[in-house]
mmCIF file of C-alpha atoms in Angstrom:
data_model
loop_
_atom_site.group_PDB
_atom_site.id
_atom_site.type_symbol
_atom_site.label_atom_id
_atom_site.label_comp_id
_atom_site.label_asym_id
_atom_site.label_seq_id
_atom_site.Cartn_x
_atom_site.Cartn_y
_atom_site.Cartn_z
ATOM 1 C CA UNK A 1 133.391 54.359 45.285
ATOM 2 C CA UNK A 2 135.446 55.433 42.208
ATOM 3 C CA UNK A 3 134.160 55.140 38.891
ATOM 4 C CA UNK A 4 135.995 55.332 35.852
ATOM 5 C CA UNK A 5 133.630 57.663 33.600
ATOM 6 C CA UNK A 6 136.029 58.061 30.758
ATOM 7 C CA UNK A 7 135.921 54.748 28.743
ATOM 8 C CA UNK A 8 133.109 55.484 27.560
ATOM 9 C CA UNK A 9 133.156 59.033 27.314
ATOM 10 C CA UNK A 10 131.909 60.335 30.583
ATOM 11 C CA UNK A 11 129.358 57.408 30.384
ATOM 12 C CA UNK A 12 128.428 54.106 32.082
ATOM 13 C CA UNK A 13 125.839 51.888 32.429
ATOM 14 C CA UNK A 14 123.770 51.175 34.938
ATOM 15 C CA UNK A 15 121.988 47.480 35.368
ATOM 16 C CA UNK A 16 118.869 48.535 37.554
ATOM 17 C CA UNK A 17 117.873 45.389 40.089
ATOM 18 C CA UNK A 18 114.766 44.867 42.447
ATOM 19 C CA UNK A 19 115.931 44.888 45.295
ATOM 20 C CA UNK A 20 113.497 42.551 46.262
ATOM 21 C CA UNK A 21 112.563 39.852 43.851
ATOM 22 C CA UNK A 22 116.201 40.716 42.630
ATOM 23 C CA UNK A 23 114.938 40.886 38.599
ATOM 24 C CA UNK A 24 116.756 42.949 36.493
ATOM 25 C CA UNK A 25 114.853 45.879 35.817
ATOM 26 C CA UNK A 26 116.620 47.783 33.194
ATOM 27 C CA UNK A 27 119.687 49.077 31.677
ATOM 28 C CA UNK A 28 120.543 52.928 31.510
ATOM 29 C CA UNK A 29 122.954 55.140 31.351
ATOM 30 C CA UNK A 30 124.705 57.728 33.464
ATOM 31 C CA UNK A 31 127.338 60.281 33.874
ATOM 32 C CA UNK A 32 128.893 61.849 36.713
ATOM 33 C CA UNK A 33 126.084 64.881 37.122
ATOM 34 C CA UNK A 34 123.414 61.325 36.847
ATOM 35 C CA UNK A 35 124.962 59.515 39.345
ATOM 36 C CA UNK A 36 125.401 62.238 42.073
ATOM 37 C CA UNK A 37 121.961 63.226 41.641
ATOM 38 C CA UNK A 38 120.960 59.432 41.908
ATOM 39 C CA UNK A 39 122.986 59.766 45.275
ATOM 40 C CA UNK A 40 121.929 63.034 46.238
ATOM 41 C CA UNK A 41 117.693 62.105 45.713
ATOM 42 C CA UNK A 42 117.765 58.681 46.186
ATOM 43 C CA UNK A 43 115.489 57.932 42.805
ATOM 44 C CA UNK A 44 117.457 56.623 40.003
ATOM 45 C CA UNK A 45 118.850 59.322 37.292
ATOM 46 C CA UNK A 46 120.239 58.540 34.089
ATOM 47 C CA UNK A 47 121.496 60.593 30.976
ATOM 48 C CA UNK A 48 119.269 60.505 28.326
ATOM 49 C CA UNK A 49 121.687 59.843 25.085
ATOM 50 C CA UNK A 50 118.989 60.950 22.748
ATOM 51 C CA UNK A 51 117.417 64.241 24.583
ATOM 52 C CA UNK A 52 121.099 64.525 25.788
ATOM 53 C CA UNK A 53 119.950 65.873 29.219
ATOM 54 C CA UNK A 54 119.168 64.281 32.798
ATOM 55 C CA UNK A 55 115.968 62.438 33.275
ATOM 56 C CA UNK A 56 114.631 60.673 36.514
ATOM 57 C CA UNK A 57 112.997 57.558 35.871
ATOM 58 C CA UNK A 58 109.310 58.356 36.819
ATOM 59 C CA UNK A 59 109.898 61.740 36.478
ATOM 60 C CA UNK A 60 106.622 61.417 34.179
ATOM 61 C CA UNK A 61 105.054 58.290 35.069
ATOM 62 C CA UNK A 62 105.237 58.123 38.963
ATOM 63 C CA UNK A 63 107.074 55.317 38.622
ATOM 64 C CA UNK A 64 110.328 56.469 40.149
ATOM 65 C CA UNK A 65 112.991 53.961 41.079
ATOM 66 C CA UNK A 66 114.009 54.405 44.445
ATOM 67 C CA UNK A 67 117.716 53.424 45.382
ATOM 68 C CA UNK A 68 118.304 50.871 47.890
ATOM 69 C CA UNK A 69 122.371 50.258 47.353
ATOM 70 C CA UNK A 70 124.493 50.995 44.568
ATOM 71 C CA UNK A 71 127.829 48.962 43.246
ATOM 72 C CA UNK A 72 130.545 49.116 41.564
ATOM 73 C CA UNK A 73 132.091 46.352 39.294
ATOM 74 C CA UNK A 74 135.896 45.144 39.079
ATOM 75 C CA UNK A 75 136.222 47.530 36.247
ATOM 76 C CA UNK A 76 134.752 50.496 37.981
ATOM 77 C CA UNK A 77 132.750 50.993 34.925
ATOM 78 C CA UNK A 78 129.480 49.397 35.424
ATOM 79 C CA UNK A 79 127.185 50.003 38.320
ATOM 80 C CA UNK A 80 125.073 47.723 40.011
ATOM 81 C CA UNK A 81 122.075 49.869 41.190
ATOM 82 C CA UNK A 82 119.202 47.261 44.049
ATOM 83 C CA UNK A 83 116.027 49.696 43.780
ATOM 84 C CA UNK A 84 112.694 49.143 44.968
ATOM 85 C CA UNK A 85 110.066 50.393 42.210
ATOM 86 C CA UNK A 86 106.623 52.601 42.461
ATOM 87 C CA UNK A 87 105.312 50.945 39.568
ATOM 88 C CA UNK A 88 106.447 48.928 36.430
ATOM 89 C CA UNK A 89 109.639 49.999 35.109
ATOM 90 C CA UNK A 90 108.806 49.777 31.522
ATOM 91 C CA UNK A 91 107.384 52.677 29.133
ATOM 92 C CA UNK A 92 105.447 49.800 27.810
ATOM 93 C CA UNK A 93 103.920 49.204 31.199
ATOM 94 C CA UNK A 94 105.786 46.049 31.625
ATOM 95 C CA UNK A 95 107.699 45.358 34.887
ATOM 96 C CA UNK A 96 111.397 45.295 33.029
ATOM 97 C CA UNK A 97 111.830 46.329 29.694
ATOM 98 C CA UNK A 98 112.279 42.624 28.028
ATOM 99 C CA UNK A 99 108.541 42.111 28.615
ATOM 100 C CA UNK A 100 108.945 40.271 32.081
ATOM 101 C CA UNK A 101 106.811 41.120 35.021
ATOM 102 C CA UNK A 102 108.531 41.485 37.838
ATOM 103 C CA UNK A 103 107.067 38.963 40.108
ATOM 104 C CA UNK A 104 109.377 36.689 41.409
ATOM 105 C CA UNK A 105 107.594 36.394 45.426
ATOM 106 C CA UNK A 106 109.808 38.351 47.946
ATOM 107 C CA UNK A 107 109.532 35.419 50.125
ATOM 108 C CA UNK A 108 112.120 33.607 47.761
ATOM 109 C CA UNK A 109 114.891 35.540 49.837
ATOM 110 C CA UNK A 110 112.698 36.249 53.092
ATOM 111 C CA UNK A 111 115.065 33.112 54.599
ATOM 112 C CA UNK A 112 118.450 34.941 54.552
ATOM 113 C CA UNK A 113 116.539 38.681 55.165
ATOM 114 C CA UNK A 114 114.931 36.204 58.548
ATOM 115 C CA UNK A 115 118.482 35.111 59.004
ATOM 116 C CA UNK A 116 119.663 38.683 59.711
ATOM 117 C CA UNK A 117 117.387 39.838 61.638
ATOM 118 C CA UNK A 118 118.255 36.781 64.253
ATOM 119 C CA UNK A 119 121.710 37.402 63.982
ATOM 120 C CA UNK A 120 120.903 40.708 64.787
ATOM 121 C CA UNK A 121 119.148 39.974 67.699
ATOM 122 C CA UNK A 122 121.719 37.749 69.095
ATOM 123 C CA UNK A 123 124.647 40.338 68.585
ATOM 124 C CA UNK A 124 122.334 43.220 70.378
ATOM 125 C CA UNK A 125 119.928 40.719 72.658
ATOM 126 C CA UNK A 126 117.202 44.032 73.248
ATOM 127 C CA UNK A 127 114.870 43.232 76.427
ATOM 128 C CA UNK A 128 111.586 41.880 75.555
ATOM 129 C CA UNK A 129 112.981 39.596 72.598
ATOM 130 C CA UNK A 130 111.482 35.947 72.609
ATOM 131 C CA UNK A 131 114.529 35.305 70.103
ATOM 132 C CA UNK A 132 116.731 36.975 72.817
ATOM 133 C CA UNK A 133 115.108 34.696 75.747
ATOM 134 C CA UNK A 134 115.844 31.592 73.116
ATOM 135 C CA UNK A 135 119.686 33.173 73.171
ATOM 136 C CA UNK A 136 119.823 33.339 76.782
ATOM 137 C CA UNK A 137 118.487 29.923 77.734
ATOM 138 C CA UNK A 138 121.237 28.486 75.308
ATOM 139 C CA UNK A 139 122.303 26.108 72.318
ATOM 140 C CA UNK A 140 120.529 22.623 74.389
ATOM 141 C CA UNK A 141 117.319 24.224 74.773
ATOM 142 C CA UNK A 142 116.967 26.237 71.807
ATOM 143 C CA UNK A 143 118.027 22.069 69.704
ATOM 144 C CA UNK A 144 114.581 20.714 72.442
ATOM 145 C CA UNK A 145 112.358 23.511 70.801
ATOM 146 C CA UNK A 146 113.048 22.280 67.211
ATOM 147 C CA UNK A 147 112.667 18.925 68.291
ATOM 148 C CA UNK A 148 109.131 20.097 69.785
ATOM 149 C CA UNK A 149 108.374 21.943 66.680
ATOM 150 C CA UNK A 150 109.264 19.802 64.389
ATOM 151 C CA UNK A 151 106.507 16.604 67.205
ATOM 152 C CA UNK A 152 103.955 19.601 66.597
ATOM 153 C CA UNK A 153 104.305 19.327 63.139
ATOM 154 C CA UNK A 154 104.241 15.778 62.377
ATOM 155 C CA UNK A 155 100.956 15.907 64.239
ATOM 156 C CA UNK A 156 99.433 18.531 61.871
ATOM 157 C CA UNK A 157 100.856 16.794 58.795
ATOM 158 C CA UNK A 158 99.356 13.387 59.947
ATOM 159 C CA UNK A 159 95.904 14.479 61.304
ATOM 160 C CA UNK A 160 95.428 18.122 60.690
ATOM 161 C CA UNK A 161 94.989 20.574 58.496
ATOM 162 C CA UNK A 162 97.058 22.178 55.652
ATOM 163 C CA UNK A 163 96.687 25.781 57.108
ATOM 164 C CA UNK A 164 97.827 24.451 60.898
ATOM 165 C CA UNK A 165 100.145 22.568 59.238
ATOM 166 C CA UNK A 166 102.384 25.568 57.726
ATOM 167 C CA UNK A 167 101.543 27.357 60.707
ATOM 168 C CA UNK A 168 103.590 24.826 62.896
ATOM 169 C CA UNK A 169 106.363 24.481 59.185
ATOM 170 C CA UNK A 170 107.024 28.191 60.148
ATOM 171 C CA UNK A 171 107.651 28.053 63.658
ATOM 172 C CA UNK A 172 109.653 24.974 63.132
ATOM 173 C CA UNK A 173 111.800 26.544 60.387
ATOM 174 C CA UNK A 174 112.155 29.697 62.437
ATOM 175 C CA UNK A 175 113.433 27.799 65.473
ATOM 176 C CA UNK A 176 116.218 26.201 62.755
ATOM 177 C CA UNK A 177 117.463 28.989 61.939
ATOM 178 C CA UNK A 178 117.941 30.681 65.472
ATOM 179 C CA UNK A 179 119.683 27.099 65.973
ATOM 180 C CA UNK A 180 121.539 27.590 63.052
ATOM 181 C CA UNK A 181 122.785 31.452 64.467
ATOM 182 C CA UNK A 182 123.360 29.939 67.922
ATOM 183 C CA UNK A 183 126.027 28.067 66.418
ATOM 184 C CA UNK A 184 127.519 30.382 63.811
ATOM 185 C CA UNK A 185 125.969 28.589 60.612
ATOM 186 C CA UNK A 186 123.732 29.934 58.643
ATOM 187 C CA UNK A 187 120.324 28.885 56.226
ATOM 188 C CA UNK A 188 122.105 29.643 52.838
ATOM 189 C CA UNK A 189 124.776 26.472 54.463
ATOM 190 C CA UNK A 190 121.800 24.368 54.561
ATOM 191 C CA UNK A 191 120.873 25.198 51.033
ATOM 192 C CA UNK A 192 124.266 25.054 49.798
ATOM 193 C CA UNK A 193 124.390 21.386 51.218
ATOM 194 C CA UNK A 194 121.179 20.410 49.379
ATOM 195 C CA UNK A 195 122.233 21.841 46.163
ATOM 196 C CA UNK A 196 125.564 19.639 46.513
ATOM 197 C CA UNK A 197 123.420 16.968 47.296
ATOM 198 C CA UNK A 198 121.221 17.630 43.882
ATOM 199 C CA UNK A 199 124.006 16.715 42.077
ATOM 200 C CA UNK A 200 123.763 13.412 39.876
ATOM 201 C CA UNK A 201 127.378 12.130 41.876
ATOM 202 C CA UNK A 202 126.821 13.209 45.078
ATOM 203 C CA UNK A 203 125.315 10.035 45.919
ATOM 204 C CA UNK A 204 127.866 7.329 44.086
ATOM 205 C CA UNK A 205 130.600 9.551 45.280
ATOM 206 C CA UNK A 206 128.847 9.054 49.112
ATOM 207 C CA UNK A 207 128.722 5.253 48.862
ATOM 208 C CA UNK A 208 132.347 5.518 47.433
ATOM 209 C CA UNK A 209 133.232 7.111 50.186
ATOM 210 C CA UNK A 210 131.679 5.215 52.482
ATOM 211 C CA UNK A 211 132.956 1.853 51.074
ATOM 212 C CA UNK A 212 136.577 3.342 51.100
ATOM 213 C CA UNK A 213 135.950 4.451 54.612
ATOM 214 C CA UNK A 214 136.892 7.967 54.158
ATOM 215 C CA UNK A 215 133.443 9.197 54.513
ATOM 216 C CA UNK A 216 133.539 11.447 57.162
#
C-alpha cells in the first residue's frame, strides 16, 4: 500500500470505522512514523497536531482501537482504518466523537459474515461439517431441506410460539443461504433484488413488461 504523505505535509487522515457495526468512529491524523506503528502494534496511532508527537488512542483511557484492516483511497491520501474498540472512542465518553453511540447490532451484517463462513466450508468441506454433509448430498436435497424448514415454520407461525418460531426462521434462513452457495449466488443478491423491488417503478415497469411480453 503506497501512500502519498506529502500533500499534506507528511500528513493524512485517517476515518476510523467499527469494524463491526461499521459506524464511523473518528477522524485523526497520521504520518508515516503513525502509521507504521499502527501496523507494527495493531492499536491505532495518530500524530497529535497540537502536542506535535505520537499518541495511541487509549494510550490513557484503555480504550485502544484495535486494527482489523486498513485502506487506502484512489488518491492514496486518505486511509480507511475497520477497528474493533475497548471502549467508547470519544474523550467525551461517547461512542464516536459527533455524540453517536455506537450501537448499530452486529447482527445487521451477521448475513454476509454467515455467508462466508458457508462458502468457506464448501471450498474446504472439513470432516464432521453438517454444512459439509448438506454439500455432499447435493443442490436437490439441500432445495427439500428449505422446503422442510420453511413446513416447520409455517407450523410455528400458525400455532406456536414466537420464540419456536425464530428458532425454526433461523434454520430456515440458514438452509437459504447454503442453497444460495450451492449454486454460486449469494444473500447480498437476494437483498439487492428486494431493494430493486422497493423502488416506486419496479412494479409498473413489471406489468409493462409483462404486457409487452418481454418480461423475462
Amino acid at each position: 500500500m503506497t501512500i502519498d504523505f506529502d500533500k499534506m505535509d507528511g500528513l493524512v487522515p485517517a476515518i476510523i470505522q467499527d469494524a463491526e457495526t461499521r459506524n464511523v468512529l473518528m477522524l485523526g491524523f497520521m504520518n508515516k512514523e503513525a502509521y507504521e506503528k499502527t501496523e507494527a502494534t495493531g492499536k491505532v496511532t495518530f500524530w497529535s497536531r497540537t502536542r506535535q508527537c505520537l499518541w495511541t488512542k487509549g494510550e490513557t483511557s484503555g480504550n485502544y482501537l484495535h486494527v482489523v484492516s486498513m485502506d487506502i483511497d484512489c488518491d492514496n491520501d486518505t486511509l480507511l482504518i475497520q477497528a474493533r474498540p475497548d471502549g467508547p472512542t470519544c474523550h467525551k465518553g461517547t461512542g464516536t466523537c459527533w455524540g453517536k453511540d455506537n450501537t448499530t447490532r452486529p447482527s445487521v451484517h451477521f448475513l454476509s459474515e454467515l455467508q462466508d463462513y458457508i462458502d468457506k466450508r464448501r471450498e474446504e468441506m472439513p470432516e464432521g461439517s453438517y454444512t459439509t454433509s448438506l454439500f455432499r448430498k447435493g443442490c436437490n436435497r439441500i432445495a427439500q431441506k428449505v422446503g422442510e424448514e420453511a413446513l416447520e415454520t409455517v407450523i410455528e407461525a400458525t400455532s406456536g410460539t414466537n420464540e419456536k418460531l425464530l428458532y425454526e426462521a433461523g434454520d430456515l434462513l440458514y438452509h437459504l443461504i447454503v442453497l444460495l452457495s450451492s449454486k454460486g449466488l449469494r444473500i447480498e443478491e437476494v437483498a439487492e433484488e428486494l431493494h430493486r423491488r422497493h423502488d416506486p417503478t419496479w412494479d409498473a415497469e413489471r406489468r409493462k413488461a409483462k404486457a409487452e411480453g418481454t418480461m423475462k
